[in-house]
Coordinates of C-alpha atoms in Angstrom, one line a residue:
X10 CA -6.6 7.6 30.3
X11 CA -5.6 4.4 29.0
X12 CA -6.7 1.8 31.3
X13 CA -5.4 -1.9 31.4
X14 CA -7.4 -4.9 32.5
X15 CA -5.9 -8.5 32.9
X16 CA -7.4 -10.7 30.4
X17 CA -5.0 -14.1 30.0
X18 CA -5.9 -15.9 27.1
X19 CA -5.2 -19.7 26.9
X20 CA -1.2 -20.4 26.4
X21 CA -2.4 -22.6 23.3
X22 CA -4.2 -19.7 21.4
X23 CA -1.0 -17.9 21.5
X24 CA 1.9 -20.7 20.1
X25 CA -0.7 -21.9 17.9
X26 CA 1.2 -21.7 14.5
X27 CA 3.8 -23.6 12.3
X28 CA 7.4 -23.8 13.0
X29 CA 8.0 -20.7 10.2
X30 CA 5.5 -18.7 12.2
X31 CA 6.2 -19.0 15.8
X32 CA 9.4 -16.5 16.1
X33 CA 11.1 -16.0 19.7
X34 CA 9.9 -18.4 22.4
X35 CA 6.9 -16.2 24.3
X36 CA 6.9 -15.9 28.0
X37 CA 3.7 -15.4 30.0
X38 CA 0.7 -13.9 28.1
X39 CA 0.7 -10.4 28.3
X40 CA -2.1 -8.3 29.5
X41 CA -4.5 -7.8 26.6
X42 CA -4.6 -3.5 26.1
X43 CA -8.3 -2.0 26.6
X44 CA -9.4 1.5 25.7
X45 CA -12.6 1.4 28.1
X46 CA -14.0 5.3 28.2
X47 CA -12.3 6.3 24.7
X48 CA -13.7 7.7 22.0
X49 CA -12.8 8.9 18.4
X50 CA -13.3 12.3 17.4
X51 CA -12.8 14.1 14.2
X52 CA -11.4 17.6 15.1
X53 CA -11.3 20.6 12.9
X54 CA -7.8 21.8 13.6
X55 CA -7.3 25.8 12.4
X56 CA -4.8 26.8 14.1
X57 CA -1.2 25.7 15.5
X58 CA -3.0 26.0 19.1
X59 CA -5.6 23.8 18.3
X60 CA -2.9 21.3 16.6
X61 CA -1.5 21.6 19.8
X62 CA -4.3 20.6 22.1
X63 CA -5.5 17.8 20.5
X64 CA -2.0 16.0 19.8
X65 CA -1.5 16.4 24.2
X66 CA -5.2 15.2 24.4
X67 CA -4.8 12.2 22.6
X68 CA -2.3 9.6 23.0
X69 CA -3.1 8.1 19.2
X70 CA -4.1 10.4 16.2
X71 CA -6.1 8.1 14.1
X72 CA -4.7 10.1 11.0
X73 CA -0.9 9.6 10.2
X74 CA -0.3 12.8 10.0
X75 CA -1.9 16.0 11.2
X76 CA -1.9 19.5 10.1
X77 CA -3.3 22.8 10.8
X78 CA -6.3 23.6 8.1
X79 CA -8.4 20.5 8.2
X80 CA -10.1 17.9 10.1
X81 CA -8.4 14.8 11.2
X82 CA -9.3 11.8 14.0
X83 CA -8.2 11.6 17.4
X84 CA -8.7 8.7 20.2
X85 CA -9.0 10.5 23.2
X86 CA -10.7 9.9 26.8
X87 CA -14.2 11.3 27.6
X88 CA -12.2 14.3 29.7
X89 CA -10.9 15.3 26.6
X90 CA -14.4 16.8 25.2
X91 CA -14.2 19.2 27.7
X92 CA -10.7 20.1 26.9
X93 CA -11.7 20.7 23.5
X94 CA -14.9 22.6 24.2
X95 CA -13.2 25.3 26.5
X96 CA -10.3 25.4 23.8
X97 CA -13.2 26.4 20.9
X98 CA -12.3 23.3 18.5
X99 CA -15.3 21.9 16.4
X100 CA -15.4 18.1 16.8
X101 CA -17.8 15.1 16.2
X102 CA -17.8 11.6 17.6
X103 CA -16.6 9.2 15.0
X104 CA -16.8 6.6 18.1
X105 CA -18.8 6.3 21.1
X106 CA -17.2 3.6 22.5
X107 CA -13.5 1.9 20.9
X108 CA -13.5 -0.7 24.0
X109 CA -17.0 -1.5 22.6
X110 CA -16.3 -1.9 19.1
X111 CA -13.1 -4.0 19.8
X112 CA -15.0 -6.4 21.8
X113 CA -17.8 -6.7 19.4
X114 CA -14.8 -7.5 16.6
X115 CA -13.5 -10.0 18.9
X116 CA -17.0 -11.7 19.9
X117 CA -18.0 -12.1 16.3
X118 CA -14.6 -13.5 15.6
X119 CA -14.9 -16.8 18.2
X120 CA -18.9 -16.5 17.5
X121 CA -17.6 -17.5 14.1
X122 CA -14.7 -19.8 14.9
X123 CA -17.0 -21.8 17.4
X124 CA -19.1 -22.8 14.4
X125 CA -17.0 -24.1 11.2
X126 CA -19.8 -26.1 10.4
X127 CA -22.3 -23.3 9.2
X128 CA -20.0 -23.5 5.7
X129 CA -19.0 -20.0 6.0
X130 CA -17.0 -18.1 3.7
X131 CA -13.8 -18.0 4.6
X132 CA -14.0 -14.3 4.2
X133 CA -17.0 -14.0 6.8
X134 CA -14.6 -12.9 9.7
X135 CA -10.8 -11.5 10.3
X136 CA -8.7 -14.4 10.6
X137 CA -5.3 -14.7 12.1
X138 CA -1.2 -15.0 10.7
X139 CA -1.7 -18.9 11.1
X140 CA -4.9 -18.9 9.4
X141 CA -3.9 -16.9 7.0
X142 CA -1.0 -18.7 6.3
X143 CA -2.8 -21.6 6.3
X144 CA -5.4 -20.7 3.3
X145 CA -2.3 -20.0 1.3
X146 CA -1.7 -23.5 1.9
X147 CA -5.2 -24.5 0.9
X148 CA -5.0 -22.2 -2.5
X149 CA -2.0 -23.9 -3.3
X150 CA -3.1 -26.8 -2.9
X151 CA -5.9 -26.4 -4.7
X152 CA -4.1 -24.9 -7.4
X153 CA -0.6 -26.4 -7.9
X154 CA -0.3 -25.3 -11.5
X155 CA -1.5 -21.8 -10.9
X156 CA -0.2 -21.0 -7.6
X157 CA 3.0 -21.7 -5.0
X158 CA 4.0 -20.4 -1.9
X159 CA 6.6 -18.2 -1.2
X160 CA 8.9 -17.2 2.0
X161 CA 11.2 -13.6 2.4
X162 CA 14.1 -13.0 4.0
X163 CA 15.4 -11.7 6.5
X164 CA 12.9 -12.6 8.9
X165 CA 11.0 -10.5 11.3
X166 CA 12.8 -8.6 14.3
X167 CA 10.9 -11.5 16.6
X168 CA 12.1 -14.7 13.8
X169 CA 8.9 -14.6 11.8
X170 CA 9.0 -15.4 8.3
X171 CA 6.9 -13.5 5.8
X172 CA 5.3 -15.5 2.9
X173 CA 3.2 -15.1 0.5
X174 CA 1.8 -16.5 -2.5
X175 CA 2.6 -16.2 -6.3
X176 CA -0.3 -17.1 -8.7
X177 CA 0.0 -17.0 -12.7
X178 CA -0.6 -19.8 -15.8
X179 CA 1.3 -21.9 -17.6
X180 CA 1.0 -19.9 -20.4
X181 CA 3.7 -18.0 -21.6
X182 CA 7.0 -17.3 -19.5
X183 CA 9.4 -14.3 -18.1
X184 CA 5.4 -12.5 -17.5
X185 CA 5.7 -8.7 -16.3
X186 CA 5.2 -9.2 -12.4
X187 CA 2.7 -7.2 -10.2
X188 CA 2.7 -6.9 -6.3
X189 CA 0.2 -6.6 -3.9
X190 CA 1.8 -5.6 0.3
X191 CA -0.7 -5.8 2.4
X192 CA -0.4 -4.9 6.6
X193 CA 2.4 -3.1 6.6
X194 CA 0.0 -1.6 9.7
X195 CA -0.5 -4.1 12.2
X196 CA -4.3 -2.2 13.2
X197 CA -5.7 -2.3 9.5
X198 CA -7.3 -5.8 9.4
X199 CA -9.0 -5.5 6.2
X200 CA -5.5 -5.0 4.1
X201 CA -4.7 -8.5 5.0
X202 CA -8.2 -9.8 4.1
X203 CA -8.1 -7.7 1.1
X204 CA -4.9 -9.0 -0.2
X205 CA -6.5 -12.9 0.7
X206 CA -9.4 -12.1 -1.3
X207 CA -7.3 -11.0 -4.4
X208 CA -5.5 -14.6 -4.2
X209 CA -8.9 -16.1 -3.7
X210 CA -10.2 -14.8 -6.8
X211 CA -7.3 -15.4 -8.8
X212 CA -6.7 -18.8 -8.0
X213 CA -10.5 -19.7 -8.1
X214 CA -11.8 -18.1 -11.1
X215 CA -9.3 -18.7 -13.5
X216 CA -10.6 -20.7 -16.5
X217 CA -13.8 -19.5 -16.1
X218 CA -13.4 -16.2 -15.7
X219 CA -12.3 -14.8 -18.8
X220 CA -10.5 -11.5 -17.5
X221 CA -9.0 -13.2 -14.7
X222 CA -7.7 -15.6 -17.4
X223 CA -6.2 -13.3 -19.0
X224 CA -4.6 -11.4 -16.6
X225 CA -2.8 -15.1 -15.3
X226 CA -2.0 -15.6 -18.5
X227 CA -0.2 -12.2 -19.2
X228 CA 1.5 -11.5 -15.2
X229 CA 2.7 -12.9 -12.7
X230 CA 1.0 -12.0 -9.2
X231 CA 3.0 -11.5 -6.1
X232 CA 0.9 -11.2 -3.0
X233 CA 2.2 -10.6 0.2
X234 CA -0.9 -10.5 2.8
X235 CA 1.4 -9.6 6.2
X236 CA 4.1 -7.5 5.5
X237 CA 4.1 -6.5 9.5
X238 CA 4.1 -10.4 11.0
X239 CA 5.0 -9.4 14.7
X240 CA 3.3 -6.2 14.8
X241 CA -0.1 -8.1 13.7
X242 CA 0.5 -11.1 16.1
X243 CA 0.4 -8.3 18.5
X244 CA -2.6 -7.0 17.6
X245 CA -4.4 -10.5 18.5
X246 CA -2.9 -11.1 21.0
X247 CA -1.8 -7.7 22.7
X248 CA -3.2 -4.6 21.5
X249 CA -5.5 -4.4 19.1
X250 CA -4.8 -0.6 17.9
X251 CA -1.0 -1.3 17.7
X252 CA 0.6 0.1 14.3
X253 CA 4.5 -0.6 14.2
X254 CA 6.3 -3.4 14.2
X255 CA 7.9 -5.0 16.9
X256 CA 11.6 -3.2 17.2
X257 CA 12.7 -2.0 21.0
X258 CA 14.1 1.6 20.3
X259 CA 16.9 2.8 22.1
X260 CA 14.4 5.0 24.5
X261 CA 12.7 2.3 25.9
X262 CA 9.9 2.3 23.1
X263 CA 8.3 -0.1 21.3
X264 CA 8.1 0.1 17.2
X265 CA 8.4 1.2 13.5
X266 CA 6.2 2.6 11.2
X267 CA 7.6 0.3 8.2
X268 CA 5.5 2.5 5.9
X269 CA 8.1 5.3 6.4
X270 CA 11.1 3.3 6.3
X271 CA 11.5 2.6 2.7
X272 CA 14.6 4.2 1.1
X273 CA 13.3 7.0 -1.3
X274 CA 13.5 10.2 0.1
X275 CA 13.5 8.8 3.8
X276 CA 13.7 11.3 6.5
X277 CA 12.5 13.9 4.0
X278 CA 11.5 17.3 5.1
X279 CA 7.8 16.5 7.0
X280 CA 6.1 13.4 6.6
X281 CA 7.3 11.0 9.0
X282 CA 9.1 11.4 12.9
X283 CA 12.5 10.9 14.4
X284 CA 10.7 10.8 17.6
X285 CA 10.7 6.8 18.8
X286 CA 7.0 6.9 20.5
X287 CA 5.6 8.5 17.5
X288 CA 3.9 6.6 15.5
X289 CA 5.5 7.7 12.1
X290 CA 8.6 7.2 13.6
X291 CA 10.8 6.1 10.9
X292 CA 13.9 4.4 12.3
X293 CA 17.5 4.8 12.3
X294 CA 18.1 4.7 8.9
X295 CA 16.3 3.5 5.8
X296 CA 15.6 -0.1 5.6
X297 CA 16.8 -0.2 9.1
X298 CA 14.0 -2.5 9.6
X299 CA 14.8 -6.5 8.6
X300 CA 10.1 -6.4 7.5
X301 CA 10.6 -3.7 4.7
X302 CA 14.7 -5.6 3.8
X303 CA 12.5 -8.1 3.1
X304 CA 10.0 -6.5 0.5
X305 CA 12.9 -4.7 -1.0
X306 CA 14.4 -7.5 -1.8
X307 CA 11.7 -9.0 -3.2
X308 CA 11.5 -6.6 -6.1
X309 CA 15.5 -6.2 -6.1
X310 CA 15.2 -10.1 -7.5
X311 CA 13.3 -9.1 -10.3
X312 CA 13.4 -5.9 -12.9
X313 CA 9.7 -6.6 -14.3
X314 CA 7.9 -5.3 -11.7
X315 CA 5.2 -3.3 -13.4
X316 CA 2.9 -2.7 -10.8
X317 CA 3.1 -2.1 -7.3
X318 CA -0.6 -1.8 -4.8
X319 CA 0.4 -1.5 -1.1
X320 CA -3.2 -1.2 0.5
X321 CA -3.9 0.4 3.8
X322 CA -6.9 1.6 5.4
X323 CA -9.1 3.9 6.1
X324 CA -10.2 6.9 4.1
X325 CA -10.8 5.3 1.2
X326 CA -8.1 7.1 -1.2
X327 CA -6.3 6.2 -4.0
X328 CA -2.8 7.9 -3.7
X329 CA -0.1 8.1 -6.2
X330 CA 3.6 9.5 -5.9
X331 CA 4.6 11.7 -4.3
X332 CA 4.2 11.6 -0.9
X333 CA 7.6 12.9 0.4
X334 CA 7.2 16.6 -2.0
X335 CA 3.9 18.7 -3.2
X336 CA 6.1 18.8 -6.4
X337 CA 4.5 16.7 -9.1
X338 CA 6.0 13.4 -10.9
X339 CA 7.6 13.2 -13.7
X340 CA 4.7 11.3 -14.6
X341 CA 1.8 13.5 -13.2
X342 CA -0.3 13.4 -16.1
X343 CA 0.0 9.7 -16.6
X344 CA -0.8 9.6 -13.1
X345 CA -4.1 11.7 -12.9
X346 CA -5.3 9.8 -15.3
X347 CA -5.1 6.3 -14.1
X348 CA -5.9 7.9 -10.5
X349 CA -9.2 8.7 -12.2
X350 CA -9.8 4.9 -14.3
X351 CA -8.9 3.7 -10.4
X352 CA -11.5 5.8 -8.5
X353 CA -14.0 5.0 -11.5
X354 CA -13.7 1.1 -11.2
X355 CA -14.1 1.5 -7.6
X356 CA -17.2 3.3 -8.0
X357 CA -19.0 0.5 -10.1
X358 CA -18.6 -2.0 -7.8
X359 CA -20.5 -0.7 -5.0
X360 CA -21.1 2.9 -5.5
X361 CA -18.6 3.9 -3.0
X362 CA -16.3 7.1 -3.7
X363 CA -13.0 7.1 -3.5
X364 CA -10.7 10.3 -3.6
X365 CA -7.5 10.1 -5.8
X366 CA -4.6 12.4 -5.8
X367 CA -0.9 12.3 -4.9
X368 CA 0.1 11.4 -1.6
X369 CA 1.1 14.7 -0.8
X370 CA -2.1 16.7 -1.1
X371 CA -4.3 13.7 -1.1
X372 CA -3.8 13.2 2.0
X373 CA -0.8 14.4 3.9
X374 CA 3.1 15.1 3.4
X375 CA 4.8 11.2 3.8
X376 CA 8.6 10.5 3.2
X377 CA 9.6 6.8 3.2
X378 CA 6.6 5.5 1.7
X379 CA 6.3 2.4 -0.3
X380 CA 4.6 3.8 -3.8
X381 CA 7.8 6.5 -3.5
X382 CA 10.0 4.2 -3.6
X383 CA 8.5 2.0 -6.2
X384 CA 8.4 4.6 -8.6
X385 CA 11.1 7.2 -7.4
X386 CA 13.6 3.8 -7.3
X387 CA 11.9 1.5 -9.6
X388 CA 10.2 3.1 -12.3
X389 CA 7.4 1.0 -11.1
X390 CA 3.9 2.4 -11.4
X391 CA 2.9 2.2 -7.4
X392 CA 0.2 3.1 -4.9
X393 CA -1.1 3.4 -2.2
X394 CA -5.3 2.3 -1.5
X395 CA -6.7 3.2 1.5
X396 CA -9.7 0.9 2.1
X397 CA -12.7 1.5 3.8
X398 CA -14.5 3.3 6.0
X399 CA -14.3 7.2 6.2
X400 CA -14.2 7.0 9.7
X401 CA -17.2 5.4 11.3
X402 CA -16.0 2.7 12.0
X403 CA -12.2 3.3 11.6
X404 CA -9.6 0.4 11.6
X405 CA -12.0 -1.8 13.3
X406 CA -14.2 -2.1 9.9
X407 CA -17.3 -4.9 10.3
X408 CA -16.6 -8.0 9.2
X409 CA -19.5 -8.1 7.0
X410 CA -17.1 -5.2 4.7
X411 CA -14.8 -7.4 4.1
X412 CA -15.7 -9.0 0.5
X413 CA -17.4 -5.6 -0.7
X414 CA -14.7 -3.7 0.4
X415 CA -12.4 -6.3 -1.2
X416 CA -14.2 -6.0 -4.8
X417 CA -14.2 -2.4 -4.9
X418 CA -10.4 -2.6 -4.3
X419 CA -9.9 -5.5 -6.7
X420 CA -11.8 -3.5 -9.7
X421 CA -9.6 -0.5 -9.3
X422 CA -6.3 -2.7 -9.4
X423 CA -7.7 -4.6 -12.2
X424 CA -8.8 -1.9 -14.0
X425 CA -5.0 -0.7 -13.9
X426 CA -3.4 -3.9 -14.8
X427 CA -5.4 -3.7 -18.0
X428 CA -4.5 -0.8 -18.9
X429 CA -0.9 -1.6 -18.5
X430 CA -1.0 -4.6 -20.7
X431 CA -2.6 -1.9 -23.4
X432 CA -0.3 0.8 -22.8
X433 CA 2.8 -1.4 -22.9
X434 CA 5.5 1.8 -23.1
X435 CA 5.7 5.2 -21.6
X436 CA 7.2 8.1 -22.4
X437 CA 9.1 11.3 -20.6
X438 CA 10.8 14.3 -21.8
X439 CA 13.3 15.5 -18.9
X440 CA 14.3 18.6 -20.7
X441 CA 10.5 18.8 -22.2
X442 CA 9.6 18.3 -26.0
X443 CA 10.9 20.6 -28.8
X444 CA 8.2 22.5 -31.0
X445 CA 10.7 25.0 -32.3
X446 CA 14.0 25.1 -33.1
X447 CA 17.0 27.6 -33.9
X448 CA 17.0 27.3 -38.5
X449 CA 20.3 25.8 -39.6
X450 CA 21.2 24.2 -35.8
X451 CA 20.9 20.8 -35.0
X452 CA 18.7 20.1 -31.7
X453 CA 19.3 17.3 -29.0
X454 CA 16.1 15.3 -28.6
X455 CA 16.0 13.9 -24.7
X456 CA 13.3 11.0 -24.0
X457 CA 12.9 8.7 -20.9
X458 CA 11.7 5.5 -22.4
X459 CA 10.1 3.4 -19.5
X460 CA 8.0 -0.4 -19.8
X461 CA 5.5 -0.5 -18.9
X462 CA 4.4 -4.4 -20.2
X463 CA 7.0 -4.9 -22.5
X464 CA 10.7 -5.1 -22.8
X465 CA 12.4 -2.4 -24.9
X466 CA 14.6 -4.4 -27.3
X467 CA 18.3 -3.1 -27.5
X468 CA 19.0 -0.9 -30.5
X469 CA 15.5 -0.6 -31.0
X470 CA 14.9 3.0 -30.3
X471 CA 15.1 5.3 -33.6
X472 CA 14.0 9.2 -34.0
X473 CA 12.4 9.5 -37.4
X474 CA 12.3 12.9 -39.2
X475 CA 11.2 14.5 -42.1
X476 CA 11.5 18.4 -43.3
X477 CA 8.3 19.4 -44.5
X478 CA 4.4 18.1 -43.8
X479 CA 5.2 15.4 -46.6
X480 CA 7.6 12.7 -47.9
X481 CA 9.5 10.2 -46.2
X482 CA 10.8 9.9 -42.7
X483 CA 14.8 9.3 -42.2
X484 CA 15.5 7.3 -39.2
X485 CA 18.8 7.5 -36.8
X486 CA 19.3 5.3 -33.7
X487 CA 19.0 7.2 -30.5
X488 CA 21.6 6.7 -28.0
X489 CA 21.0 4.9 -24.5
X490 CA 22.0 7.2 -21.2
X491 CA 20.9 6.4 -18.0
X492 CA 18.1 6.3 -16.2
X493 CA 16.3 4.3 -19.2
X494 CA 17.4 7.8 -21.2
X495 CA 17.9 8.1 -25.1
X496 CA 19.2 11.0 -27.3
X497 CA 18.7 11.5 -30.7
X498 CA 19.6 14.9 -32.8
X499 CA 17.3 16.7 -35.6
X500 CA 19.1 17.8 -38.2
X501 CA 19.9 21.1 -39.0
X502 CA 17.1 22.7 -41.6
X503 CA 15.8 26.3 -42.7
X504 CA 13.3 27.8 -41.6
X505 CA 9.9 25.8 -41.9
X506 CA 8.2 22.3 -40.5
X507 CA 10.4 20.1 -39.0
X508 CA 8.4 16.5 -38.4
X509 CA 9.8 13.8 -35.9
X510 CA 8.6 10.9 -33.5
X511 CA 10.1 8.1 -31.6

């Protein structure tokens, strides 16, 4: 059972932040949450029955969603192995002791605060919204020409402004734009610091690093570190395992999960809860919640986003569209194949393995997902990275995994925004691509015709064709649908080889 133990921190530890931070005026501390006597498990769940007992066992599946025919983590009490050992379900402990590791987190974090002068990295321990926000300050700062902050609108459902912090060169203008959201999950402290460490690098090794050079010079970056401001102020000050944000539901309940309140496919089949105390529970409506407005918006100012990273943690997965449908993208090929580049990065940096898939069967059905509505909405090549661990540790991940886990994550997205810049255009074929066609009958040619670097100059796009293996090519404009769709006709010919490209 969850068990509470009054622990009042000091009043100043709490308003501690700029005027943009602070949000609703705070009454008395609250009592800090403690999970003394819980555990994690990872249960092998075969069967609806055994689906059944460990989701009234444990008040907080560790996975976000949990199915029958695989394993998945649950926080439980220590009556609960007993439960599970008369009901026949295979488990192991994941963690002993969650009270334990929560108050190791916290003693290395004031261990580390109590001593600026040891000239730690900044990246040596978690750090808070206001410290956060305030090394966006000192990037800035030590930056101007590269890097500026940023502020979102509407604010938080507790008056918190989201920022964040856009970093590119001088060189060149109107520069494709790519987006990195981190802690749309208050509990996933290494998001944020991942996200920081991104911006860190950026800002610090440019001009001397030659591919971060050129990355600045060719994109503009758009990092948003807390996407989940109350919810995280929460978890420092409240309950450290807290997910949602911050919203008071109709029933008395507390939060939701933003990361199923974006607008594609929201409410979808499974993948996310109508149930307020769940904690995929999506909201009223999509974009109900003024924290995901605010990301929305953000790419709603701008049509050249290219790339979209929305990191999370822990499994460590790279997961592509869809999440809401086991049916594949239009794009699934394209897809596998950077899924693949992205694990492979990873893996150079520190030999850890990452699994990459879609959503879907990656992981687990998920509707209202951010890297669905990037590219479902968008056309914007998104994902989603889970970060470290694989369970050992869970969401409260060492300190000391911060920067590795950080330059794993930061070789995979690199890796990608390469490849972008090389592949600047991308092509679909909605009604799929001809290879024969009726003699004598003209055939409608279908493409989608997507960016994926570059602008697509109006008039521009032209279906060549030739009758025969040889001679010239005769050119005719294609006309512009919708949904960045062009059609073009092949001439009628008789039997033999009809050539054509786009």
């Amino acid at each position: 059972m969850l068990r509470r133990q009054s622990v009042v921190w000091p009043l100043l530890f709490v308003l501690a932040a700029s005027p943009c931070l602070m949000g609703q005026a705070p009454g008395p501390a609250p009592e800090r949450v403690r999970y003394d006597g819980q555990m994690v498990v990872r249960a092998q769940i075969r069967s609806q029955r055994d689906l059944l007992t460990m989701l009234a066992l444990s008040p907080d599946p560790w996975a976000d969603a949990v199915g029958v025919g695989g394993a998945a983590d649950f926080r439980v009490g220590p009556e609960a192995l007993a439960a599970m050992d008369e009901a026949g379900i295979c488990y192991q402990v994941l963690i002993a002791d969650v009270q334990k590791a929560i108050d190791a987190e916290r003693a290395h974090i004031d261990e580390t605060n109590a001593n600026p002068e040891r000239g730690l990295s900044w990246f040596a321990d978690y750090k808070d919204i206001n410290q956060i926000s305030a090394y966006v300050d000192t990037l800035v700062g030590a930056a101007p020409a590269l890097a500026s902050r940023f502020t979102l609108t509407p604010q938080s459902i507790e008056s918190r402004t989201t920022f964040g912090i856009r970093i590119t060169s001088t060189v060149g203008s109107n520069k494709p734009l790519v987006v990195f959201t981190g802690l749309q999950h208050a509990r996933e402290w290494v998001t944020g610091m991942t996200a920081m460490y991104i911006a860190d690098r950026l800002v610090r090794t440019y001009g001397t690093d030659p591919a971060i050079t050129a990355l600045l010079d060719q994109y503009d970056f758009r990092i948003v570190p807390v996407s989940n401001p109350d919810g995280y102020v929460y978890t420092w000050n409240t309950n450290r395992l807290w997910r949602k944000n911050r919203r008071l539901n109709s029933g008395g309940s507390y939060g939701v999960d933003l990361n199923r309140n974006w607008g594609y496919q929201w409410g979808n089949l499974n993948g996310s809860s109508g149930v307020q105390s769940s904690e995929t529970y999506r909201g009223t409506a999509a974009f109900s919640e003024p924290e995901t407005q605010a990301l929305r918006d953000m790419f709603l100012t701008s049509s050249r986003v290219v790339l979209h990273v929305d990191i999370h943690s822990y499994g460590q997965l790279v997961l592509s569209p869809w999440g809401y449908t086991i049916n594949l993208p239009p794009d699934a090929a394209l897809f596998a194949s950077l899924d693949s580049g992205i694990a492979s990065a990873i893996l150079a940096v520190h030999n850890t393995t990452y699994t990459a898939g879609p959503t879907y069967t990656t992981i687990y059905p998920a509707n209202g997902i951010a890297q669905d509505w990037a590219y479902g909405a968008r056309g914007i090549l998104g994902w989603g990275i889970e970060c470290r661990d694989t369970g050992a540790n869970g969401f409260v991940l060492p300190a000391a995994q911060i920067i590795p886990n950080a330059e794993e994550v930061w070789a995979g997205i690199e890796w990608t925004a390469q490849w972008i810049r090389a592949h600047p255009i991308r092509f679909t074929f909605p009604n799929g691509i001809p290879t024969t066609v009726p003699a004598n009958t003209p055939t409608i040619v279908t493409a989608q015709i997507q960016r994926n670097y570059d602008d697509i100059a109006a008039g521009s796009t032209q279906l060549y064709w030739r009758n025969g293996a040889s001679g010239p090519f005769t050119a005719s404009a294609m006309t512009p649908l919708s949904g960045e769709q062009y059609q073009g006709t092949l001439p009628p010919i008789p039997c033999g080889t009809l050539q054509y490209y786009i």
